[in-house]
Amino acid sequence: MERIPVLRMGSLLLITIQVDMHDKLALQLQDDVTERISEWGSTGVLIDISSLEIVDSFIGRMLANIAGMSRVLGAETVVVGMQPAVAITLVELGMSLTGVRTALSVEAGMELLYGNAFTGSEDEQRTEA
Amino acid sequence: MSSVQKREVLPVKTSNDVVIARQKVRQLAVELRFSLVDQTKLVTAASELARNALDHGKGGTMTVEVLVNGARSGLKMVFEDQGPGIANIEDALKDGFTTGAGMGLGLGGSKRLVNDFSIETEVGKGTRITAVRWR
């Protein structure tokens, strides 16, 4: 079965979404990420969506779900690389990805996650709306 | 009035059909030389409405038409299903309203992404949603 690879880099999980995602693939990814976090004790999840030409409410929900599930398992999620046209459309659609941390690039995302690991996560106190 | 230059009907029966519907809309939006932002809006609206037809209407069809109205051209997308219909259109268009597992952004959100948007529905018969974006 087709699958989105989940790579391990130290304490982080790296995921690059490149394919035009259909629903089953998105659900499989949620399962894979949570399993890898619990197996490897990862503290950060970096999701690169720079190749995605659209983010609709389904993908948006999946990203929010992954961030939520990961947080419960003790890992912070950062979504990186969103294209400007995607950002404009997503906000107009009504999704602002509340609760999902974002960064412009993979590097910036890693800085956020590693910064977190060193200072301890201040986000543990944050409550979801 | 506007004339139809091109017309295609695609099935929306599986989640893979939603992907194919998106690709078709992208291809036509590129051919019509929509800006990247407008292409993205069209494809996103198509994705939402196709998924709506699949999840709430038990599947149906998407008809895409290239419209020409004088100097203006546009892309029209019609999603038809024979599902249960929408009991309250006003509620269905509200952000956050959902009868399914989604976020309730599909219809209201899609409406914001296009220029013309209309819903015809009959409870027990089905739904037809028409969305047009002009360039």
Short mmCIF file of C-alpha atoms in Angstrom, two decimals:
data_model
loop_
_atom_site.label_atom_id
_atom_site.label_comp_id
_atom_site.label_asym_id
_atom_site.label_seq_id
_atom_site.Cartn_x
_atom_site.Cartn_y
_atom_site.Cartn_z
CA MET A 1 0.00 0.00 0.00
CA GLU A 2 1.10 3.56 -0.78
CA ARG A 3 2.42 5.33 2.31
CA ILE A 4 3.96 8.65 3.26
CA PRO A 5 7.41 7.95 4.74
CA VAL A 6 8.08 8.98 8.33
CA LEU A 7 11.82 9.52 8.83
CA ARG A 8 13.66 9.61 12.13
CA MET A 9 16.30 12.24 12.79
CA GLY A 10 17.50 12.13 16.38
CA SER A 11 14.55 13.03 18.53
CA LEU A 12 12.54 14.34 15.59
CA LEU A 13 10.23 12.80 13.04
CA LEU A 14 10.46 14.23 9.52
CA ILE A 15 7.57 13.94 7.14
CA THR A 16 7.49 15.35 3.63
CA ILE A 17 4.09 15.31 2.03
CA GLN A 18 4.55 15.30 -1.72
CA VAL A 19 1.71 13.34 -3.17
CA ASP A 20 -1.78 14.55 -3.90
CA MET A 21 -3.24 13.05 -0.75
CA HIS A 22 -6.37 11.04 -0.78
CA ASP A 23 -8.27 10.29 2.39
CA LYS A 24 -6.89 6.85 3.22
CA LEU A 25 -3.32 8.03 2.88
CA ALA A 26 -4.00 10.90 5.28
CA LEU A 27 -5.53 8.59 7.88
CA GLN A 28 -2.65 6.13 7.50
CA LEU A 29 -0.22 8.98 8.18
CA GLN A 30 -1.97 9.84 11.46
CA ASP A 31 -1.60 6.23 12.56
CA ASP A 32 2.04 6.01 11.49
CA VAL A 33 3.08 9.24 13.24
CA THR A 34 1.51 8.32 16.55
CA GLU A 35 3.01 4.84 16.43
CA ARG A 36 6.50 6.16 15.62
CA ILE A 37 6.33 8.73 18.45
CA SER A 38 5.46 6.08 20.97
CA GLU A 39 8.01 3.62 19.55
CA TRP A 40 10.93 6.05 19.23
CA GLY A 41 10.05 8.51 21.97
CA SER A 42 10.24 11.42 19.52
CA THR A 43 9.76 14.89 20.97
CA GLY A 44 9.19 16.77 17.75
CA VAL A 45 7.35 16.26 14.46
CA LEU A 46 8.28 18.33 11.42
CA ILE A 47 5.85 18.21 8.51
CA ASP A 48 7.05 19.73 5.24
CA ILE A 49 4.13 20.70 2.99
CA SER A 50 6.10 22.81 0.48
CA SER A 51 5.09 20.47 -2.35
CA LEU A 52 1.39 20.66 -1.58
CA GLU A 53 -0.50 22.73 -4.14
CA ILE A 54 -3.59 22.94 -2.00
CA VAL A 55 -4.57 22.40 1.60
CA ASP A 56 -8.29 21.87 1.90
CA SER A 57 -10.27 21.46 5.10
CA PHE A 58 -9.63 17.72 5.06
CA ILE A 59 -5.85 18.11 4.95
CA GLY A 60 -6.08 21.01 7.39
CA ARG A 61 -7.97 18.84 9.82
CA MET A 62 -5.43 16.06 9.38
CA LEU A 63 -2.56 18.45 10.21
CA ALA A 64 -4.44 19.71 13.27
CA ASN A 65 -5.18 16.14 14.33
CA ILE A 66 -1.55 15.09 14.00
CA ALA A 67 -0.46 18.12 16.04
CA GLY A 68 -3.05 17.35 18.71
CA MET A 69 -2.30 13.65 18.92
CA SER A 70 1.43 14.27 18.99
CA ARG A 71 1.11 16.84 21.77
CA VAL A 72 -0.81 14.35 23.89
CA LEU A 73 2.06 11.91 23.30
CA GLY A 74 4.63 14.53 24.32
CA ALA A 75 5.82 15.72 20.90
CA GLU A 76 5.49 19.19 19.37
CA THR A 77 4.50 19.52 15.71
CA VAL A 78 5.66 22.23 13.32
CA VAL A 79 4.24 22.48 9.81
CA VAL A 80 6.72 24.11 7.43
CA GLY A 81 6.95 25.40 3.88
CA MET A 82 3.38 26.36 3.08
CA GLN A 83 3.14 28.09 -0.30
CA PRO A 84 1.80 31.69 -0.18
CA ALA A 85 -1.15 30.88 -2.48
CA VAL A 86 -2.07 28.00 -0.19
CA ALA A 87 -1.95 30.26 2.87
CA ILE A 88 -4.22 32.86 1.22
CA THR A 89 -6.72 30.21 0.19
CA LEU A 90 -6.69 28.40 3.51
CA VAL A 91 -7.52 31.53 5.48
CA GLU A 92 -10.25 32.51 3.02
CA LEU A 93 -11.65 29.02 3.35
CA GLY A 94 -11.94 29.73 7.08
CA MET A 95 -9.08 27.65 8.44
CA SER A 96 -6.25 29.35 10.26
CA LEU A 97 -4.75 26.11 11.61
CA THR A 98 -5.24 27.20 15.21
CA GLY A 99 -3.11 25.08 17.50
CA VAL A 100 -0.67 24.11 14.75
CA ARG A 101 2.75 25.76 14.90
CA THR A 102 4.14 26.79 11.55
CA ALA A 103 7.47 27.98 10.17
CA LEU A 104 8.61 29.15 6.76
CA SER A 105 11.33 26.59 6.18
CA VAL A 106 12.60 23.24 7.41
CA GLU A 107 15.52 25.04 9.11
CA ALA A 108 13.24 27.46 10.94
CA GLY A 109 11.01 24.58 11.98
CA MET A 110 13.93 22.63 13.35
CA GLU A 111 15.10 25.64 15.31
CA LEU A 112 11.66 25.89 16.87
CA LEU A 113 11.65 22.21 17.79
CA TYR A 114 15.22 22.06 19.07
CA GLY A 115 14.71 25.32 20.97
CA ASN A 116 11.77 23.62 22.56
CA ALA A 117 13.76 20.56 23.53
CA PHE A 118 16.40 22.68 25.28
CA THR A 119 14.13 25.12 27.07
CA GLY A 120 11.42 22.63 27.87
CA SER A 121 8.11 22.97 26.16
CA GLU A 122 6.28 26.08 27.25
CA ASP A 123 3.39 24.86 25.16
CA GLU A 124 2.46 22.14 27.58
CA GLN A 125 0.45 24.76 29.43
CA ARG A 126 -1.41 25.81 26.32
CA THR A 127 -4.98 24.70 26.17
CA GLU A 128 -6.81 24.00 22.97
CA ALA A 129 -9.85 26.07 22.10
CA MET B 1 -24.93 35.67 -22.15
CA SER B 2 -21.99 33.42 -21.65
CA SER B 3 -21.30 30.52 -23.95
CA VAL B 4 -19.84 27.16 -23.06
CA GLN B 5 -16.54 26.43 -24.77
CA LYS B 6 -15.76 23.11 -23.22
CA ARG B 7 -17.65 20.69 -21.04
CA GLU B 8 -16.60 17.56 -19.18
CA VAL B 9 -18.33 15.28 -16.72
CA LEU B 10 -16.35 13.32 -14.15
CA PRO B 11 -17.55 10.79 -11.61
CA VAL B 12 -17.19 11.54 -7.89
CA LYS B 13 -17.65 8.10 -6.39
CA THR B 14 -14.43 7.44 -4.48
CA SER B 15 -11.84 9.51 -2.64
CA ASN B 16 -9.52 8.95 -5.60
CA ASP B 17 -12.13 10.62 -7.85
CA VAL B 18 -11.78 13.69 -5.62
CA VAL B 19 -8.06 13.74 -6.49
CA ILE B 20 -8.85 13.37 -10.21
CA ALA B 21 -11.48 16.13 -9.99
CA ARG B 22 -8.88 18.44 -8.42
CA GLN B 23 -6.39 17.67 -11.19
CA LYS B 24 -8.98 18.37 -13.90
CA VAL B 25 -9.89 21.73 -12.36
CA ARG B 26 -6.20 22.61 -12.03
CA GLN B 27 -5.59 21.75 -15.69
CA LEU B 28 -8.50 23.89 -16.90
CA ALA B 29 -7.58 26.77 -14.56
CA VAL B 30 -4.04 26.73 -15.99
CA GLU B 31 -5.39 26.65 -19.56
CA LEU B 32 -7.59 29.64 -18.73
CA ARG B 33 -4.50 31.39 -17.34
CA PHE B 34 -5.93 32.04 -13.89
CA SER B 35 -3.36 33.46 -11.46
CA LEU B 36 -1.73 30.99 -9.10
CA VAL B 37 -3.83 32.22 -6.18
CA ASP B 38 -7.02 31.89 -8.22
CA GLN B 39 -6.00 28.42 -9.41
CA THR B 40 -5.45 27.43 -5.80
CA LYS B 41 -8.83 28.82 -4.78
CA LEU B 42 -10.59 26.96 -7.60
CA VAL B 43 -8.87 23.66 -6.89
CA THR B 44 -9.52 23.99 -3.15
CA ALA B 45 -13.21 24.77 -3.76
CA ALA B 46 -13.41 21.76 -6.12
CA SER B 47 -11.86 19.56 -3.47
CA GLU B 48 -14.31 20.72 -0.79
CA LEU B 49 -17.36 20.38 -3.01
CA ALA B 50 -16.33 17.00 -4.44
CA ARG B 51 -15.77 15.68 -0.94
CA ASN B 52 -19.11 17.14 0.10
CA ALA B 53 -20.83 15.24 -2.74
CA LEU B 54 -19.00 12.09 -1.72
CA ASP B 55 -19.46 12.27 2.06
CA HIS B 56 -22.91 13.78 2.30
CA GLY B 57 -24.42 12.97 -1.10
CA LYS B 58 -23.12 9.40 -1.34
CA GLY B 59 -21.24 10.30 -4.50
CA GLY B 60 -22.27 11.94 -7.75
CA THR B 61 -20.70 13.81 -10.61
CA MET B 62 -18.71 16.95 -11.28
CA THR B 63 -19.36 18.82 -14.50
CA VAL B 64 -16.77 21.41 -15.47
CA GLU B 65 -17.40 24.04 -18.11
CA VAL B 66 -15.20 26.72 -19.60
CA LEU B 67 -17.36 29.82 -20.02
CA VAL B 68 -16.77 32.78 -22.28
CA ASN B 69 -18.77 35.96 -21.80
CA GLY B 70 -17.46 38.64 -24.12
CA ALA B 71 -13.91 39.34 -23.03
CA ARG B 72 -14.36 37.43 -19.79
CA SER B 73 -13.73 33.77 -19.31
CA GLY B 74 -14.54 31.64 -16.36
CA LEU B 75 -14.62 28.16 -14.95
CA LYS B 76 -17.90 26.67 -13.85
CA MET B 77 -18.11 23.59 -11.66
CA VAL B 78 -21.36 21.77 -11.01
CA PHE B 79 -21.54 19.03 -8.38
CA GLU B 80 -24.60 16.82 -8.46
CA ASP B 81 -25.58 14.01 -6.18
CA GLN B 82 -28.69 11.95 -5.52
CA GLY B 83 -28.10 11.93 -1.77
CA PRO B 84 -30.39 12.95 1.06
CA GLY B 85 -30.41 16.65 0.14
CA ILE B 86 -29.79 19.56 2.50
CA ALA B 87 -32.60 20.28 4.96
CA ASN B 88 -31.46 23.78 5.87
CA ILE B 89 -29.22 25.58 3.37
CA GLU B 90 -28.68 28.52 5.69
CA ASP B 91 -27.29 26.25 8.41
CA ALA B 92 -25.23 24.27 5.90
CA LEU B 93 -23.47 27.46 4.79
CA LYS B 94 -22.52 28.48 8.33
CA ASP B 95 -18.92 27.92 9.28
CA GLY B 96 -18.62 25.16 11.80
CA PHE B 97 -21.98 23.58 11.00
CA THR B 98 -21.66 19.93 10.12
CA THR B 99 -23.79 16.83 10.12
CA GLY B 100 -20.77 14.67 9.37
CA ALA B 101 -17.26 14.22 10.65
CA GLY B 102 -15.83 17.29 8.91
CA MET B 103 -15.12 20.77 10.15
CA GLY B 104 -18.18 22.35 8.61
CA LEU B 105 -16.12 24.64 6.38
CA GLY B 106 -16.78 22.97 3.03
CA LEU B 107 -19.83 24.83 1.75
CA GLY B 108 -19.40 28.24 3.37
CA GLY B 109 -15.66 28.16 2.68
CA SER B 110 -16.10 27.16 -0.96
CA LYS B 111 -18.59 29.97 -1.43
CA ARG B 112 -15.93 32.46 -0.36
CA LEU B 113 -13.43 30.98 -2.83
CA VAL B 114 -15.56 31.58 -5.94
CA ASN B 115 -17.51 34.47 -7.47
CA ASP B 116 -20.91 32.85 -8.08
CA PHE B 117 -22.26 30.11 -5.87
CA SER B 118 -25.67 28.49 -5.74
CA ILE B 119 -27.25 25.45 -4.13
CA GLU B 120 -30.33 23.66 -5.39
CA THR B 121 -31.47 20.85 -3.16
CA GLU B 122 -34.47 18.73 -2.39
CA VAL B 123 -34.68 16.55 0.70
CA GLY B 124 -34.68 12.92 -0.36
CA LYS B 125 -33.76 13.73 -3.98
CA GLY B 126 -30.30 15.21 -4.04
CA THR B 127 -28.27 18.36 -4.35
CA ARG B 128 -26.76 20.44 -7.14
CA ILE B 129 -24.10 22.97 -6.24
CA THR B 130 -22.85 25.41 -8.87
CA ALA B 131 -19.66 27.42 -8.42
CA VAL B 132 -18.13 29.83 -10.94
CA ARG B 133 -14.95 31.82 -10.82
CA TRP B 134 -14.29 34.50 -13.47
CA ARG B 135 -10.95 35.76 -14.45
#
